[in-house]
Amino acid sequence: MAQLFRGRAESDGGRALEKELQALERQVRTASPGYETQFLNRAASLCVRAGEPRRALGYLGRAIDAYLESGRFSAAEVACNKLLEIAPNAVRARCTLAWLSIGKGYRASTEREISHYVKAARRSANETLAAKQLRMMAEAATSADLREVIADHLLDLGDSEGADLVFGRVYAERNGLRRERVADEGELWARLLRAALMGPQELKAQSGSGDSEDGGADVLPSL
């Protein structure tokens, strides 16, 4: 009898959750751009409390994309960390945090976020896609020191060609053979947004070859 009542309670709880989630989805659809995130976050919290963390990840992922698209980068960072509390090895969240850190400027935390991303990518056997992202990060980063760190990671991922390109550019800049990278904040954040929103299939489509205006390979997507 106790088992019967427990099963009924669980069923009622499941129906209540679905009802709440459906209501939140309606609010997401009718919300003004940028305001849907409050409902997505609420849905994620409901799923966590209901013991359905995998569903929560989907809502958080949508919230992160919405934050990025509306330029709310600090909120996107908070949502990424919230997602990682549920799934510490989530590759895309790690990648987004690395891009956001690059956008803030070179600091110790940038190296750490990139390292966390590479480790997560290797654990999930996504080395090839990670190498493509790192090449793009090297294109966007203005710090020569950071680009050398990225090149080291490219070597670890087996992308010796990409590492050679990055090391070669840094060497040329430091020896006056190539103009030094000049920071353009607007362009950097545009590249960050484009790369952070790029899905696996779109990333796979990036060629990883081709010539940029200054003679180096440029795997960045068109902006």
Coordinates of N, CA and C in Angstrom, one line a residue:
M1 N 0.8 -1.2 0.0 CA 0.0 0.0 0.0 C 0.9 1.3 0.0
A2 N 1.9 1.2 0.9 CA 2.8 2.4 0.9 C 3.5 2.6 -0.4
Q3 N 3.8 1.5 -1.1 CA 4.5 1.6 -2.4 C 3.5 2.2 -3.4
L4 N 2.2 1.9 -3.3 CA 1.2 2.4 -4.2 C 1.1 4.0 -4.0
F5 N 1.0 4.4 -2.8 CA 0.9 5.8 -2.5 C 2.1 6.6 -3.0
R6 N 3.3 6.0 -2.8 CA 4.6 6.6 -3.2 C 4.6 6.8 -4.7
G7 N 4.2 5.7 -5.4 CA 4.2 5.8 -6.8 C 3.2 6.8 -7.4
R8 N 2.0 7.0 -6.7 CA 1.1 8.0 -7.1 C 1.6 9.4 -6.8
A9 N 2.3 9.5 -5.7 CA 2.9 10.9 -5.4 C 4.0 11.2 -6.4
E10 N 4.8 10.3 -6.8 CA 5.8 10.5 -7.8 C 5.2 10.9 -9.1
S11 N 4.1 10.2 -9.5 CA 3.4 10.5 -10.7 C 2.8 11.9 -10.7
D12 N 2.2 12.2 -9.6 CA 1.6 13.6 -9.4 C 2.7 14.6 -9.5
G13 N 3.8 14.3 -8.9 CA 5.0 15.3 -8.9 C 5.5 15.5 -10.3
G14 N 5.5 14.4 -11.1 CA 6.0 14.5 -12.5 C 5.0 15.3 -13.3
R15 N 3.7 15.1 -13.1 CA 2.7 15.9 -13.9 C 2.8 17.4 -13.5
A16 N 3.1 17.6 -12.2 CA 3.2 19.0 -11.8 C 4.4 19.7 -12.4
L17 N 5.5 18.9 -12.5 CA 6.7 19.5 -13.1 C 6.5 19.8 -14.6
E18 N 5.9 18.8 -15.3 CA 5.6 19.1 -16.7 C 4.7 20.3 -16.9
K19 N 3.7 20.4 -16.1 CA 2.8 21.6 -16.2 C 3.6 22.9 -16.0
E20 N 4.4 22.9 -15.0 CA 5.2 24.1 -14.7 C 6.2 24.4 -15.9
L21 N 6.8 23.4 -16.4 CA 7.7 23.6 -17.5 C 7.0 24.1 -18.8
Q22 N 5.8 23.5 -19.0 CA 5.1 24.0 -20.2 C 4.7 25.5 -20.0
A23 N 4.3 25.8 -18.8 CA 4.0 27.3 -18.6 C 5.2 28.2 -18.8
L24 N 6.4 27.7 -18.3 CA 7.6 28.5 -18.5 C 8.0 28.6 -20.0
E25 N 7.8 27.5 -20.7 CA 8.1 27.5 -22.2 C 7.2 28.5 -22.9
R26 N 5.9 28.6 -22.5 CA 5.1 29.6 -23.1 C 5.6 31.0 -22.8
Q27 N 6.1 31.2 -21.6 CA 6.6 32.5 -21.2 C 7.9 32.8 -22.0
V28 N 8.7 31.8 -22.2 CA 9.9 32.0 -23.1 C 9.5 32.4 -24.5
R29 N 8.5 31.8 -25.0 CA 8.1 32.2 -26.4 C 7.6 33.6 -26.5
T30 N 6.9 34.1 -25.5 CA 6.3 35.4 -25.6 C 7.2 36.5 -25.0
A31 N 8.3 36.1 -24.4 CA 9.2 37.1 -23.7 C 9.9 38.0 -24.8
S32 N 10.2 39.2 -24.4 CA 11.0 40.0 -25.3 C 12.4 39.5 -25.4
P33 N 13.1 39.7 -26.5 CA 14.5 39.2 -26.6 C 15.4 39.6 -25.4
G34 N 16.0 38.7 -24.8 CA 16.9 39.0 -23.7 C 16.2 38.7 -22.3
Y35 N 14.9 38.7 -22.3 CA 14.2 38.5 -21.1 C 13.7 37.0 -20.9
E36 N 13.9 36.2 -21.9 CA 13.5 34.8 -21.8 C 14.4 34.0 -20.8
T37 N 15.6 34.6 -20.5 CA 16.5 33.9 -19.7 C 16.0 33.6 -18.3
Q38 N 15.2 34.5 -17.7 CA 14.7 34.3 -16.4 C 13.8 33.0 -16.3
F39 N 13.1 32.8 -17.4 CA 12.2 31.6 -17.4 C 13.0 30.3 -17.7
L40 N 14.0 30.4 -18.5 CA 14.9 29.3 -18.7 C 15.6 28.9 -17.5
N41 N 16.1 29.9 -16.7 CA 16.8 29.6 -15.5 C 15.9 29.0 -14.4
R42 N 14.6 29.5 -14.4 CA 13.7 28.9 -13.5 C 13.4 27.5 -13.8
A43 N 13.2 27.2 -15.1 CA 13.0 25.8 -15.6 C 14.1 24.9 -15.2
A44 N 15.4 25.4 -15.3 CA 16.5 24.6 -15.0 C 16.5 24.3 -13.5
S45 N 16.2 25.2 -12.7 CA 16.2 25.0 -11.2 C 15.1 24.0 -10.8
L46 N 13.9 24.1 -11.5 CA 12.9 23.1 -11.3 C 13.3 21.7 -11.6
C47 N 14.0 21.5 -12.7 CA 14.5 20.2 -13.1 C 15.5 19.7 -12.1
V48 N 16.4 20.5 -11.6 CA 17.4 20.1 -10.6 C 16.7 19.6 -9.4
R49 N 15.7 20.4 -8.9 CA 15.0 20.0 -7.7 C 14.2 18.7 -7.9
A50 N 13.8 18.5 -9.1 CA 13.0 17.3 -9.4 C 13.9 16.1 -9.6
G51 N 15.2 16.3 -9.6 CA 16.1 15.1 -9.8 C 16.3 14.8 -11.3
E52 N 16.1 15.8 -12.1 CA 16.3 15.6 -13.6 C 17.4 16.6 -14.1
P53 N 18.6 16.4 -13.7 CA 19.7 17.3 -14.0 C 20.0 17.4 -15.5
R54 N 19.8 16.3 -16.3 CA 20.1 16.3 -17.7 C 19.1 17.3 -18.4
R55 N 17.9 17.4 -18.0 CA 16.9 18.3 -18.6 C 17.3 19.7 -18.2
A56 N 17.9 19.9 -17.0 CA 18.3 21.2 -16.6 C 19.4 21.7 -17.5
L57 N 20.3 20.9 -17.9 CA 21.4 21.3 -18.8 C 20.9 21.9 -20.1
G58 N 19.8 21.3 -20.6 CA 19.2 21.9 -21.8 C 18.7 23.3 -21.7
Y59 N 18.1 23.6 -20.5 CA 17.6 24.9 -20.3 C 18.7 25.9 -20.0
L60 N 19.7 25.4 -19.3 CA 20.9 26.3 -19.1 C 21.6 26.6 -20.3
G61 N 21.7 25.6 -21.2 CA 22.4 25.9 -22.5 C 21.7 26.9 -23.3
R62 N 20.4 26.8 -23.3 CA 19.6 27.9 -24.0 C 19.7 29.2 -23.4
A63 N 19.8 29.3 -22.1 CA 20.0 30.5 -21.4 C 21.3 31.2 -21.7
I64 N 22.4 30.3 -21.8 CA 23.7 30.8 -22.1 C 23.7 31.4 -23.5
D65 N 23.1 30.7 -24.5 CA 23.0 31.3 -25.8 C 22.3 32.6 -25.9
A66 N 21.2 32.7 -25.1 CA 20.4 33.9 -25.1 C 21.2 35.1 -24.5
Y67 N 22.0 34.7 -23.4 CA 22.8 35.8 -22.8 C 23.9 36.3 -23.8
L68 N 24.5 35.3 -24.5 CA 25.5 35.7 -25.4 C 25.0 36.6 -26.6
E69 N 23.8 36.1 -27.1 CA 23.2 36.9 -28.2 C 22.8 38.3 -27.8
S70 N 22.5 38.5 -26.5 CA 22.0 39.8 -26.1 C 23.2 40.6 -25.5
G71 N 24.4 40.0 -25.6 CA 25.6 40.8 -25.1 C 25.7 40.8 -23.6
R72 N 25.0 39.9 -22.9 CA 25.1 39.9 -21.4 C 26.2 38.8 -21.0
F73 N 27.4 39.2 -21.2 CA 28.5 38.2 -21.1 C 28.8 37.8 -19.7
S74 N 28.6 38.7 -18.7 CA 28.8 38.3 -17.3 C 27.8 37.3 -16.9
A75 N 26.5 37.5 -17.3 CA 25.5 36.6 -17.0 C 25.7 35.2 -17.7
A76 N 26.3 35.3 -18.9 CA 26.6 34.0 -19.5 C 27.6 33.2 -18.8
E77 N 28.6 34.0 -18.2 CA 29.7 33.3 -17.4 C 29.1 32.7 -16.2
V78 N 28.1 33.4 -15.5 CA 27.5 32.8 -14.3 C 26.7 31.6 -14.7
A79 N 26.0 31.6 -15.8 CA 25.2 30.4 -16.2 C 26.1 29.3 -16.6
C80 N 27.3 29.5 -17.2 CA 28.2 28.5 -17.5 C 28.7 27.8 -16.2
N81 N 29.0 28.6 -15.2 CA 29.5 28.0 -14.0 C 28.3 27.2 -13.3
K82 N 27.1 27.7 -13.4 CA 26.0 27.0 -12.9 C 25.8 25.6 -13.6
L83 N 26.0 25.6 -14.9 CA 25.9 24.4 -15.6 C 27.0 23.4 -15.2
L84 N 28.2 23.9 -15.0 CA 29.3 23.1 -14.7 C 29.2 22.5 -13.3
E85 N 28.4 23.1 -12.4 CA 28.1 22.5 -11.1 C 27.3 21.2 -11.3
I86 N 26.5 21.1 -12.4 CA 25.8 19.9 -12.7 C 26.6 18.9 -13.5
A87 N 27.3 19.4 -14.5 CA 28.1 18.6 -15.4 C 29.5 19.2 -15.5
P88 N 30.4 18.9 -14.6 CA 31.8 19.5 -14.6 C 32.6 19.3 -15.8
N89 N 32.3 18.3 -16.6 CA 33.0 18.1 -17.9 C 32.4 18.6 -19.1
A90 N 31.4 19.4 -19.0 CA 30.6 19.9 -20.1 C 31.6 20.7 -21.0
V91 N 31.8 20.3 -22.2 CA 32.9 20.8 -23.1 C 32.5 22.2 -23.6
R92 N 31.2 22.4 -24.0 CA 30.9 23.7 -24.6 C 30.9 24.8 -23.5
A93 N 30.5 24.5 -22.3 CA 30.5 25.5 -21.3 C 31.9 25.9 -21.0
R94 N 32.8 24.9 -20.9 CA 34.3 25.2 -20.7 C 34.8 26.1 -21.9
C95 N 34.4 25.8 -23.1 CA 34.9 26.6 -24.2 C 34.4 28.0 -24.1
T96 N 33.1 28.2 -23.8 CA 32.5 29.5 -23.7 C 33.2 30.3 -22.6
L97 N 33.6 29.7 -21.5 CA 34.3 30.4 -20.4 C 35.7 30.8 -20.9
A98 N 36.3 30.0 -21.7 CA 37.6 30.3 -22.2 C 37.5 31.5 -23.1
W99 N 36.5 31.6 -24.0 CA 36.3 32.7 -24.9 C 36.0 34.0 -24.1
L100 N 35.2 33.9 -23.1 CA 34.8 35.0 -22.3 C 36.0 35.6 -21.6
S101 N 36.9 34.7 -21.1 CA 38.1 35.1 -20.4 C 39.0 35.8 -21.4
I102 N 39.1 35.3 -22.6 CA 40.0 36.0 -23.6 C 39.4 37.4 -23.9
G103 N 38.1 37.5 -23.9 CA 37.5 38.8 -24.2 C 37.8 39.8 -23.1
K104 N 38.0 39.4 -21.9 CA 38.2 40.3 -20.8 C 39.7 40.8 -20.8
G105 N 40.5 40.1 -21.5 CA 41.9 40.5 -21.6 C 42.8 39.4 -20.9
Y106 N 44.1 39.4 -21.3 CA 44.9 38.3 -20.8 C 45.2 38.4 -19.3
R107 N 45.0 37.3 -18.6 CA 45.3 37.2 -17.2 C 45.4 35.7 -16.9
A108 N 45.8 35.5 -15.6 CA 46.1 34.1 -15.2 C 44.9 33.2 -15.4
S109 N 43.7 33.8 -15.2 CA 42.5 33.0 -15.3 C 42.2 32.6 -16.7
T110 N 42.7 33.3 -17.7 CA 42.5 33.0 -19.1 C 43.2 31.7 -19.4
E111 N 44.5 31.5 -18.9 CA 45.2 30.3 -19.2 C 44.5 29.1 -18.5
R112 N 44.0 29.4 -17.3 CA 43.3 28.3 -16.6 C 42.0 27.9 -17.3
E113 N 41.2 28.8 -17.8 CA 40.0 28.4 -18.5 C 40.3 27.7 -19.8
I114 N 41.3 28.1 -20.5 CA 41.7 27.4 -21.7 C 42.2 26.0 -21.4
S115 N 42.9 25.8 -20.3 CA 43.4 24.5 -19.9 C 42.2 23.6 -19.5
H116 N 41.3 24.2 -18.8 CA 40.1 23.4 -18.4 C 39.3 22.9 -19.6
Y117 N 39.2 23.8 -20.6 CA 38.5 23.5 -21.8 C 39.2 22.3 -22.6
V118 N 40.6 22.4 -22.7 CA 41.3 21.4 -23.4 C 41.2 20.0 -22.7
K119 N 41.2 20.0 -21.4 CA 41.1 18.8 -20.6 C 39.7 18.2 -20.8
A120 N 38.7 19.0 -20.8 CA 37.3 18.5 -21.0 C 37.2 18.0 -22.4
A121 N 37.8 18.6 -23.4 CA 37.7 18.2 -24.8 C 38.4 16.8 -24.9
R122 N 39.5 16.7 -24.3 CA 40.2 15.4 -24.4 C 39.5 14.3 -23.7
R123 N 38.8 14.6 -22.6 CA 38.1 13.5 -21.9 C 36.9 13.0 -22.8
S124 N 36.4 13.9 -23.6 CA 35.2 13.5 -24.4 C 35.6 13.2 -25.8
A125 N 36.9 13.1 -26.1 CA 37.5 12.7 -27.4 C 37.1 13.7 -28.5
N126 N 37.1 15.0 -28.1 CA 36.8 16.1 -29.0 C 38.1 16.9 -29.4
E127 N 39.2 16.2 -29.5 CA 40.4 16.9 -29.7 C 40.4 17.8 -31.0
T128 N 39.9 17.2 -32.1 CA 39.9 17.9 -33.4 C 39.1 19.2 -33.3
L129 N 37.9 19.1 -32.8 CA 37.1 20.3 -32.7 C 37.8 21.3 -31.7
A130 N 38.4 20.8 -30.7 CA 39.1 21.7 -29.7 C 40.2 22.5 -30.4
A131 N 41.0 21.7 -31.3 CA 42.1 22.4 -32.0 C 41.6 23.5 -32.9
K132 N 40.4 23.3 -33.5 CA 39.8 24.4 -34.4 C 39.5 25.6 -33.5
Q133 N 38.9 25.3 -32.3 CA 38.6 26.4 -31.5 C 39.8 27.2 -31.0
L134 N 40.9 26.4 -30.7 CA 42.1 27.0 -30.2 C 42.7 27.9 -31.3
R135 N 42.7 27.4 -32.5 CA 43.2 28.2 -33.6 C 42.5 29.5 -33.7
M136 N 41.1 29.5 -33.5 CA 40.4 30.7 -33.6 C 40.7 31.6 -32.4
M137 N 40.9 31.0 -31.2 CA 41.3 31.8 -30.0 C 42.7 32.5 -30.3
A138 N 43.6 31.8 -30.9 CA 44.9 32.4 -31.2 C 44.7 33.5 -32.2
E139 N 43.8 33.4 -33.1 CA 43.5 34.6 -34.0 C 42.9 35.8 -33.3
A140 N 42.1 35.5 -32.3 CA 41.5 36.6 -31.6 C 42.3 37.2 -30.5
A141 N 43.2 36.4 -29.9 CA 44.0 36.9 -28.7 C 45.0 37.9 -29.2
T142 N 45.2 39.0 -28.4 CA 46.2 40.0 -28.8 C 47.5 39.8 -28.1
S143 N 47.5 39.1 -27.0 CA 48.7 38.8 -26.2 C 49.6 37.7 -26.8
A144 N 50.8 38.1 -27.1 CA 51.7 37.1 -27.7 C 52.0 35.9 -26.7
D145 N 52.1 36.3 -25.4 CA 52.3 35.2 -24.4 C 51.1 34.2 -24.4
L146 N 49.9 34.8 -24.4 CA 48.8 33.9 -24.4 C 48.7 33.0 -25.7
R147 N 49.1 33.6 -26.8 CA 49.1 32.8 -28.0 C 50.1 31.7 -28.0
E148 N 51.2 31.9 -27.3 CA 52.2 30.8 -27.1 C 51.6 29.7 -26.2
V149 N 50.9 30.1 -25.2 CA 50.2 29.1 -24.4 C 49.2 28.3 -25.2
I150 N 48.5 29.0 -26.1 CA 47.5 28.3 -26.9 C 48.3 27.3 -27.9
A151 N 49.4 27.8 -28.4 CA 50.2 26.9 -29.3 C 50.7 25.7 -28.6
D152 N 51.0 25.8 -27.4 CA 51.5 24.6 -26.6 C 50.3 23.6 -26.5
H153 N 49.1 24.1 -26.3 CA 47.9 23.2 -26.2 C 47.7 22.6 -27.5
L154 N 47.9 23.3 -28.6 CA 47.7 22.8 -29.9 C 48.6 21.6 -30.2
L155 N 49.9 21.7 -29.7 CA 50.8 20.6 -29.8 C 50.3 19.4 -29.0
D156 N 49.8 19.7 -27.8 CA 49.3 18.6 -27.0 C 48.1 17.9 -27.7
L157 N 47.3 18.6 -28.5 CA 46.2 18.1 -29.1 C 46.5 17.4 -30.4
G158 N 47.8 17.5 -30.8 CA 48.3 16.8 -32.0 C 48.2 17.7 -33.2
D159 N 47.9 19.0 -33.1 CA 47.8 19.9 -34.2 C 49.1 20.7 -34.3
S160 N 50.1 20.0 -34.8 CA 51.5 20.6 -35.0 C 51.5 21.7 -36.0
E161 N 50.6 21.5 -37.0 CA 50.6 22.6 -38.1 C 50.0 23.9 -37.5
G162 N 48.9 23.8 -36.7 CA 48.4 25.0 -36.1 C 49.3 25.6 -35.1
A163 N 50.0 24.8 -34.3 CA 51.0 25.3 -33.4 C 52.1 26.0 -34.1
D164 N 52.6 25.5 -35.2 CA 53.7 26.1 -35.9 C 53.3 27.5 -36.5
L165 N 52.0 27.6 -37.0 CA 51.5 28.8 -37.5 C 51.5 29.9 -36.4
V166 N 51.0 29.5 -35.2 CA 50.9 30.4 -34.1 C 52.3 30.9 -33.6
F167 N 53.2 29.9 -33.4 CA 54.5 30.2 -32.9 C 55.2 31.1 -34.0
G168 N 55.0 30.8 -35.3 CA 55.7 31.5 -36.3 C 55.2 33.0 -36.3
R169 N 54.0 33.2 -36.1 CA 53.5 34.6 -36.1 C 54.0 35.4 -34.9
V170 N 54.0 34.7 -33.7 CA 54.6 35.4 -32.5 C 56.1 35.7 -32.7
Y171 N 56.8 34.8 -33.3 CA 58.2 35.1 -33.6 C 58.4 36.2 -34.5
A172 N 57.6 36.3 -35.6 CA 57.7 37.4 -36.6 C 57.3 38.7 -36.0
E173 N 56.3 38.7 -35.1 CA 56.0 40.0 -34.4 C 57.1 40.5 -33.5
R174 N 57.6 39.5 -32.8 CA 58.6 39.9 -31.8 C 59.9 40.4 -32.5
N175 N 60.1 40.0 -33.7 CA 61.3 40.4 -34.4 C 61.1 41.4 -35.5
G176 N 60.0 42.0 -35.4 CA 59.7 43.1 -36.4 C 59.4 42.7 -37.8
L177 N 59.1 41.4 -38.0 CA 58.9 40.9 -39.3 C 57.4 40.9 -39.7
R178 N 56.6 41.2 -38.7 CA 55.1 41.3 -38.9 C 54.6 42.3 -37.9
R179 N 53.6 43.0 -38.3 CA 53.1 44.0 -37.4 C 52.4 43.4 -36.2
E180 N 52.6 44.0 -35.0 CA 52.0 43.5 -33.8 C 50.5 43.6 -33.8
R181 N 49.9 42.7 -33.1 CA 48.5 42.6 -33.0 C 48.0 43.8 -32.2
V182 N 47.0 44.6 -32.8 CA 46.4 45.7 -32.1 C 45.0 45.3 -31.7
A183 N 44.7 45.6 -30.4 CA 43.4 45.2 -29.9 C 42.3 46.1 -30.5
D184 N 41.3 45.4 -30.9 CA 40.0 46.1 -31.4 C 38.9 45.4 -30.6
E185 N 38.5 46.1 -29.6 CA 37.5 45.5 -28.6 C 36.2 45.1 -29.3
G186 N 35.7 45.9 -30.2 CA 34.5 45.5 -30.9 C 34.6 44.3 -31.7
E187 N 35.7 44.2 -32.5 CA 36.0 43.0 -33.3 C 36.2 41.8 -32.4
L188 N 36.9 41.9 -31.3 CA 37.2 40.8 -30.4 C 35.9 40.2 -29.9
W189 N 35.0 41.1 -29.4 CA 33.8 40.6 -28.8 C 32.9 40.0 -29.9
A190 N 32.9 40.5 -31.1 CA 32.2 39.9 -32.2 C 32.7 38.5 -32.5
R191 N 34.0 38.4 -32.6 CA 34.6 37.0 -32.8 C 34.2 36.1 -31.7
L192 N 34.3 36.6 -30.5 CA 34.0 35.8 -29.3 C 32.6 35.3 -29.4
L193 N 31.6 36.2 -29.7 CA 30.2 35.8 -29.8 C 30.0 34.7 -30.9
R194 N 30.6 35.0 -32.0 CA 30.4 34.1 -33.1 C 31.0 32.7 -32.8
A195 N 32.1 32.6 -32.2 CA 32.7 31.3 -31.9 C 32.0 30.6 -30.8
A196 N 31.6 31.4 -29.7 CA 30.9 30.8 -28.6 C 29.6 30.2 -29.0
L197 N 28.9 30.8 -30.0 CA 27.6 30.3 -30.4 C 27.7 29.1 -31.4
M198 N 28.9 28.9 -31.9 CA 29.1 27.9 -33.0 C 28.9 26.5 -32.5
G199 N 28.0 25.8 -33.1 CA 27.8 24.4 -32.7 C 28.8 23.4 -33.3
P200 N 28.8 22.2 -32.9 CA 29.8 21.2 -33.4 C 29.8 21.1 -34.9
Q201 N 28.6 21.0 -35.5 CA 28.5 20.8 -37.0 C 29.1 22.0 -37.7
E202 N 28.8 23.2 -37.2 CA 29.3 24.4 -37.9 C 30.8 24.5 -37.7
L203 N 31.3 24.1 -36.5 CA 32.7 24.1 -36.3 C 33.4 23.1 -37.2
K204 N 32.8 22.0 -37.4 CA 33.5 21.0 -38.3 C 33.6 21.5 -39.7
A205 N 32.7 22.4 -40.1 CA 32.7 22.9 -41.4 C 33.8 23.9 -41.7
Q206 N 34.4 24.4 -40.6 CA 35.5 25.4 -40.7 C 36.7 24.7 -41.3
S207 N 37.2 25.2 -42.3 CA 38.3 24.5 -43.1 C 39.6 24.4 -42.4
G208 N 40.0 25.4 -41.6 CA 41.3 25.3 -40.9 C 42.4 25.7 -41.9
S209 N 42.0 26.2 -43.1 CA 43.1 26.6 -44.0 C 42.6 27.8 -44.8
G210 N 43.5 28.4 -45.5 CA 43.1 29.6 -46.3 C 44.0 30.7 -45.9
D211 N 44.0 31.8 -46.7 CA 44.9 32.9 -46.5 C 44.2 34.1 -46.0
S212 N 44.7 34.7 -44.9 CA 44.1 36.0 -44.5 C 44.9 37.1 -45.2
E213 N 44.4 38.3 -44.9 CA 45.0 39.4 -45.7 C 46.5 39.6 -45.4
D214 N 46.9 39.2 -44.2 CA 48.3 39.5 -43.9 C 49.2 38.2 -44.2
G215 N 48.6 37.3 -44.9 CA 49.4 36.2 -45.4 C 49.4 34.9 -44.5
G216 N 48.6 35.0 -43.4 CA 48.6 33.8 -42.5 C 47.3 33.1 -42.6
A217 N 47.3 31.8 -42.2 CA 46.0 31.0 -42.2 C 45.0 31.6 -41.3
D218 N 43.8 31.7 -41.7 CA 42.7 32.3 -40.9 C 41.5 31.4 -40.9
V219 N 41.3 30.8 -39.7 CA 40.1 29.9 -39.7 C 38.9 30.5 -39.0
L220 N 39.0 31.8 -38.8 CA 37.8 32.5 -38.2 C 36.7 32.5 -39.2
P221 N 35.4 32.4 -38.7 CA 34.3 32.5 -39.6 C 34.1 33.9 -40.0
S222 N 33.3 34.2 -41.1 CA 33.0 35.5 -41.5 C 32.1 36.2 -40.5
L223 N 32.3 37.4 -40.3 CA 31.5 38.2 -39.3 C 30.6 39.2 -40.0

